[in-house]
Amino acid sequence: MKSISITLLCLLLSSLTIQLDGGAASIEDTCKAAAAASPVINYDFCVSTFLGNPKSGSADTRGLAKIAALTAINHASNIKIEITDLLKKSPDPAIKSALNQCFRLYDSMSFTLANAADAINADRDEAAKGFLKTGIQEAEDCAAALEKAGKASPLTKGNSDSVELSTMSLAILDLIAKKPSDHDDMMIRAVLV
């Protein structure tokens, strides 16, 4: 009888845990933890990014990771538009060459980050992390190409924001991986009773 009661209690508690775990994550707490995990992430940038998306308020932690990735995709698209405008205005062949390289990198990044968002949706966190790291590298490669051109980069803020957005998604996925399972803790306590 005692084992039946423990089993029923565990089932009841696990169903409550699933409901609570699927609830909205605190944007502030998530950004605080993500900023603590990575020096690249600015807490205020993180919070303002999520507050700018109406879906963030009801998103769970995984949802926030996906929103960061989707925001990074939109940002990459905006950077491509900015690069196109800069290419029309720049007379410097070295800058034009670097900007063309950046355009290709950001074009690739858009697809890479879309794959990351799809992987986050499918709970394939390791694949998502790989795609996010590739997106970060593509932004860093653009910055390096512009630096190599020997002129002040017109994309410094854009590249920095791209790295930060992808890093936010990556750090939030790491938070999910580190989060202990309440269900596992309950099962261990039930076995010990």
mmCIF file of C-alpha atoms in Angstrom:
data_model
loop_
_atom_site.group_PDB
_atom_site.id
_atom_site.type_symbol
_atom_site.label_atom_id
_atom_site.label_comp_id
_atom_site.label_asym_id
_atom_site.label_seq_id
_atom_site.Cartn_x
_atom_site.Cartn_y
_atom_site.Cartn_z
ATOM 1 C CA MET A 1 0.000 0.000 0.000
ATOM 2 C CA LYS A 2 2.831 2.376 0.888
ATOM 3 C CA SER A 3 4.496 1.904 -2.539
ATOM 4 C CA ILE A 4 1.185 2.586 -4.312
ATOM 5 C CA SER A 5 0.779 5.825 -2.336
ATOM 6 C CA ILE A 6 4.336 6.903 -3.161
ATOM 7 C CA THR A 7 3.807 6.086 -6.833
ATOM 8 C CA LEU A 8 0.554 8.058 -6.962
ATOM 9 C CA LEU A 9 2.177 10.979 -5.145
ATOM 10 C CA CYS A 10 5.096 10.934 -7.600
ATOM 11 C CA LEU A 11 2.743 10.886 -10.570
ATOM 12 C CA LEU A 12 0.719 13.779 -9.153
ATOM 13 C CA LEU A 13 3.815 15.832 -8.363
ATOM 14 C CA SER A 14 5.422 15.089 -11.719
ATOM 15 C CA SER A 15 2.336 16.320 -13.549
ATOM 16 C CA LEU A 16 2.470 19.530 -11.493
ATOM 17 C CA THR A 17 6.165 19.884 -12.245
ATOM 18 C CA ILE A 18 5.531 19.563 -15.965
ATOM 19 C CA GLN A 19 2.920 22.321 -15.791
ATOM 20 C CA LEU A 20 5.211 24.599 -13.781
ATOM 21 C CA ASP A 21 8.245 23.886 -15.954
ATOM 22 C CA GLY A 22 6.268 24.762 -19.076
ATOM 23 C CA GLY A 23 5.332 28.171 -17.631
ATOM 24 C CA ALA A 24 6.762 31.523 -18.513
ATOM 25 C CA ALA A 25 10.393 32.122 -17.682
ATOM 26 C CA SER A 26 11.407 35.358 -16.018
ATOM 27 C CA ILE A 27 13.143 37.528 -18.612
ATOM 28 C CA GLU A 28 15.133 39.308 -15.928
ATOM 29 C CA ASP A 29 16.272 36.094 -14.208
ATOM 30 C CA THR A 30 17.138 34.447 -17.514
ATOM 31 C CA CYS A 31 19.130 37.474 -18.682
ATOM 32 C CA LYS A 32 20.881 37.735 -15.320
ATOM 33 C CA ALA A 33 21.954 34.088 -15.508
ATOM 34 C CA ALA A 34 22.953 34.365 -19.181
ATOM 35 C CA ALA A 35 25.003 37.528 -18.535
ATOM 36 C CA ALA A 36 26.713 35.801 -15.604
ATOM 37 C CA ALA A 37 27.548 32.849 -17.859
ATOM 38 C CA SER A 38 29.071 34.925 -20.679
ATOM 39 C CA PRO A 39 30.955 38.224 -20.611
ATOM 40 C CA VAL A 40 29.679 38.885 -24.155
ATOM 41 C CA ILE A 41 26.112 39.322 -22.909
ATOM 42 C CA ASN A 42 25.043 42.706 -21.576
ATOM 43 C CA TYR A 43 22.133 42.318 -19.160
ATOM 44 C CA ASP A 44 20.329 45.470 -20.353
ATOM 45 C CA PHE A 45 20.717 44.479 -24.024
ATOM 46 C CA CYS A 46 19.321 41.032 -23.195
ATOM 47 C CA VAL A 47 16.299 42.372 -21.306
ATOM 48 C CA SER A 48 15.509 45.025 -23.927
ATOM 49 C CA THR A 49 15.787 42.432 -26.699
ATOM 50 C CA PHE A 50 13.188 40.224 -25.040
ATOM 51 C CA LEU A 51 10.918 43.092 -23.984
ATOM 52 C CA GLY A 52 10.856 44.114 -27.658
ATOM 53 C CA ASN A 53 9.195 40.818 -28.543
ATOM 54 C CA PRO A 54 5.612 40.387 -27.274
ATOM 55 C CA LYS A 55 5.983 36.583 -27.219
ATOM 56 C CA SER A 56 8.775 36.766 -24.642
ATOM 57 C CA GLY A 57 6.412 37.456 -21.745
ATOM 58 C CA SER A 58 4.760 34.051 -22.054
ATOM 59 C CA ALA A 59 7.802 32.094 -23.261
ATOM 60 C CA ASP A 60 9.496 29.410 -21.220
ATOM 61 C CA THR A 61 13.293 29.231 -21.100
ATOM 62 C CA ARG A 62 13.503 27.261 -24.357
ATOM 63 C CA GLY A 63 11.158 29.790 -25.954
ATOM 64 C CA LEU A 64 13.510 32.608 -24.932
ATOM 65 C CA ALA A 65 16.440 30.755 -26.513
ATOM 66 C CA LYS A 66 14.418 30.472 -29.725
ATOM 67 C CA ILE A 67 13.364 34.132 -29.612
ATOM 68 C CA ALA A 68 17.032 35.137 -29.276
ATOM 69 C CA ALA A 69 17.888 32.986 -32.305
ATOM 70 C CA LEU A 70 14.990 34.401 -34.349
ATOM 71 C CA THR A 71 16.005 37.935 -33.371
ATOM 72 C CA ALA A 72 19.535 37.114 -34.548
ATOM 73 C CA ILE A 73 18.114 35.987 -37.915
ATOM 74 C CA ASN A 74 16.202 39.274 -38.304
ATOM 75 C CA HIS A 75 19.308 41.181 -37.303
ATOM 76 C CA ALA A 76 21.396 39.323 -39.915
ATOM 77 C CA SER A 77 18.838 40.265 -42.574
ATOM 78 C CA ASN A 78 19.051 43.911 -41.519
ATOM 79 C CA ILE A 79 22.852 43.801 -41.649
ATOM 80 C CA LYS A 80 22.663 42.460 -45.225
ATOM 81 C CA ILE A 81 20.516 45.457 -46.177
ATOM 82 C CA GLU A 82 23.010 47.782 -44.465
ATOM 83 C CA ILE A 83 25.895 46.124 -46.326
ATOM 84 C CA THR A 84 24.093 46.551 -49.660
ATOM 85 C CA ASP A 85 23.665 50.267 -48.918
ATOM 86 C CA LEU A 86 27.327 50.606 -47.884
ATOM 87 C CA LEU A 87 28.485 48.855 -51.061
ATOM 88 C CA LYS A 88 26.646 51.467 -53.158
ATOM 89 C CA LYS A 89 28.298 54.340 -51.275
ATOM 90 C CA SER A 90 31.866 53.150 -50.699
ATOM 91 C CA PRO A 91 34.495 54.138 -53.267
ATOM 92 C CA ASP A 92 37.253 52.176 -51.453
ATOM 93 C CA PRO A 93 38.019 48.828 -53.190
ATOM 94 C CA ALA A 94 39.429 47.265 -49.988
ATOM 95 C CA ILE A 95 36.264 48.117 -48.034
ATOM 96 C CA LYS A 96 34.074 46.923 -50.923
ATOM 97 C CA SER A 97 35.901 43.598 -50.961
ATOM 98 C CA ALA A 98 35.476 43.207 -47.209
ATOM 99 C CA LEU A 99 31.816 44.211 -47.406
ATOM 100 C CA ASN A 100 31.212 41.642 -50.160
ATOM 101 C CA GLN A 101 32.773 39.005 -47.920
ATOM 102 C CA CYS A 102 30.575 40.178 -45.032
ATOM 103 C CA PHE A 103 27.479 39.991 -47.229
ATOM 104 C CA ARG A 104 28.270 36.349 -48.052
ATOM 105 C CA LEU A 105 28.920 35.601 -44.372
ATOM 106 C CA TYR A 106 25.667 37.202 -43.232
ATOM 107 C CA ASP A 107 23.756 35.461 -46.000
ATOM 108 C CA SER A 108 25.136 32.149 -44.758
ATOM 109 C CA MET A 109 24.469 33.195 -41.160
ATOM 110 C CA SER A 110 20.771 33.696 -41.905
ATOM 111 C CA PHE A 111 20.472 30.034 -42.924
ATOM 112 C CA THR A 112 22.730 28.840 -40.109
ATOM 113 C CA LEU A 113 20.635 30.621 -37.484
ATOM 114 C CA ALA A 114 17.396 29.352 -39.060
ATOM 115 C CA ASN A 115 18.794 25.847 -38.584
ATOM 116 C CA ALA A 116 19.580 26.751 -34.965
ATOM 117 C CA ALA A 117 15.997 27.910 -34.366
ATOM 118 C CA ASP A 118 14.650 24.694 -35.920
ATOM 119 C CA ALA A 119 16.972 22.620 -33.740
ATOM 120 C CA ILE A 120 15.858 24.512 -30.610
ATOM 121 C CA ASN A 121 12.248 23.766 -31.571
ATOM 122 C CA ALA A 122 13.054 20.077 -31.937
ATOM 123 C CA ASP A 123 14.921 19.908 -28.576
ATOM 124 C CA ARG A 124 18.170 19.134 -30.420
ATOM 125 C CA ASP A 125 20.210 21.422 -28.238
ATOM 126 C CA GLU A 126 23.669 20.207 -29.223
ATOM 127 C CA ALA A 127 22.890 20.753 -32.905
ATOM 128 C CA ALA A 128 21.453 24.188 -32.096
ATOM 129 C CA LYS A 129 24.595 25.098 -30.157
ATOM 130 C CA GLY A 130 26.746 24.065 -33.128
ATOM 131 C CA PHE A 131 24.721 26.267 -35.486
ATOM 132 C CA LEU A 132 24.844 29.193 -33.044
ATOM 133 C CA LYS A 133 28.612 28.882 -32.675
ATOM 134 C CA THR A 134 28.918 28.897 -36.465
ATOM 135 C CA GLY A 135 26.780 32.058 -36.623
ATOM 136 C CA ILE A 136 29.020 33.719 -34.033
ATOM 137 C CA GLN A 137 32.096 32.766 -36.047
ATOM 138 C CA GLU A 138 30.590 34.205 -39.227
ATOM 139 C CA ALA A 139 30.028 37.579 -37.524
ATOM 140 C CA GLU A 140 33.574 37.497 -36.154
ATOM 141 C CA ASP A 141 34.919 36.645 -39.622
ATOM 142 C CA CYS A 142 33.147 39.691 -41.027
ATOM 143 C CA ALA A 143 34.721 41.890 -38.348
ATOM 144 C CA ALA A 144 38.143 40.418 -39.165
ATOM 145 C CA ALA A 145 37.681 41.047 -42.901
ATOM 146 C CA LEU A 146 36.819 44.681 -42.268
ATOM 147 C CA GLU A 147 39.746 45.069 -39.874
ATOM 148 C CA LYS A 148 42.072 43.584 -42.487
ATOM 149 C CA ALA A 149 40.884 46.246 -44.960
ATOM 150 C CA GLY A 150 42.611 48.729 -42.653
ATOM 151 C CA LYS A 151 39.748 51.179 -42.307
ATOM 152 C CA ALA A 152 37.262 51.893 -39.534
ATOM 153 C CA SER A 153 34.546 49.267 -39.718
ATOM 154 C CA PRO A 154 31.089 50.579 -40.581
ATOM 155 C CA LEU A 155 29.623 47.387 -39.077
ATOM 156 C CA THR A 156 31.233 47.321 -35.629
ATOM 157 C CA LYS A 157 27.926 47.616 -33.739
ATOM 158 C CA GLY A 158 26.105 45.280 -36.110
ATOM 159 C CA ASN A 159 28.744 42.566 -35.775
ATOM 160 C CA SER A 160 28.827 42.997 -32.005
ATOM 161 C CA ASP A 161 25.041 42.730 -31.746
ATOM 162 C CA SER A 162 25.050 39.629 -33.971
ATOM 163 C CA VAL A 163 27.558 37.928 -31.706
ATOM 164 C CA GLU A 164 25.619 38.949 -28.605
ATOM 165 C CA LEU A 165 22.242 37.734 -29.891
ATOM 166 C CA SER A 166 23.617 34.332 -30.874
ATOM 167 C CA THR A 167 25.527 34.106 -27.594
ATOM 168 C CA MET A 168 22.315 34.866 -25.682
ATOM 169 C CA SER A 169 20.589 31.925 -27.338
ATOM 170 C CA LEU A 170 23.620 29.708 -26.715
ATOM 171 C CA ALA A 171 23.891 30.717 -23.039
ATOM 172 C CA ILE A 172 20.166 30.142 -22.481
ATOM 173 C CA LEU A 173 20.450 26.659 -23.982
ATOM 174 C CA ASP A 174 23.329 26.020 -21.572
ATOM 175 C CA LEU A 175 21.045 27.126 -18.713
ATOM 176 C CA ILE A 176 18.475 24.569 -19.809
ATOM 177 C CA ALA A 177 21.135 21.838 -19.835
ATOM 178 C CA LYS A 178 22.279 22.788 -16.314
ATOM 179 C CA LYS A 179 18.767 23.038 -14.879
ATOM 180 C CA PRO A 180 18.143 20.063 -12.572
ATOM 181 C CA SER A 181 15.040 18.125 -13.288
ATOM 182 C CA ASP A 182 12.501 18.503 -10.476
ATOM 183 C CA HIS A 183 10.997 15.214 -11.549
ATOM 184 C CA ASP A 184 14.342 13.425 -11.148
ATOM 185 C CA ASP A 185 14.791 14.933 -7.678
ATOM 186 C CA MET A 186 11.322 13.738 -6.643
ATOM 187 C CA MET A 187 11.962 10.252 -7.956
ATOM 188 C CA ILE A 188 15.217 10.027 -6.010
ATOM 189 C CA ARG A 189 13.475 11.203 -2.806
ATOM 190 C CA ALA A 190 10.625 8.717 -3.346
ATOM 191 C CA VAL A 191 13.075 5.819 -3.745
ATOM 192 C CA LEU A 192 14.911 6.850 -0.584
ATOM 193 C CA VAL A 193 11.679 6.928 1.502
#
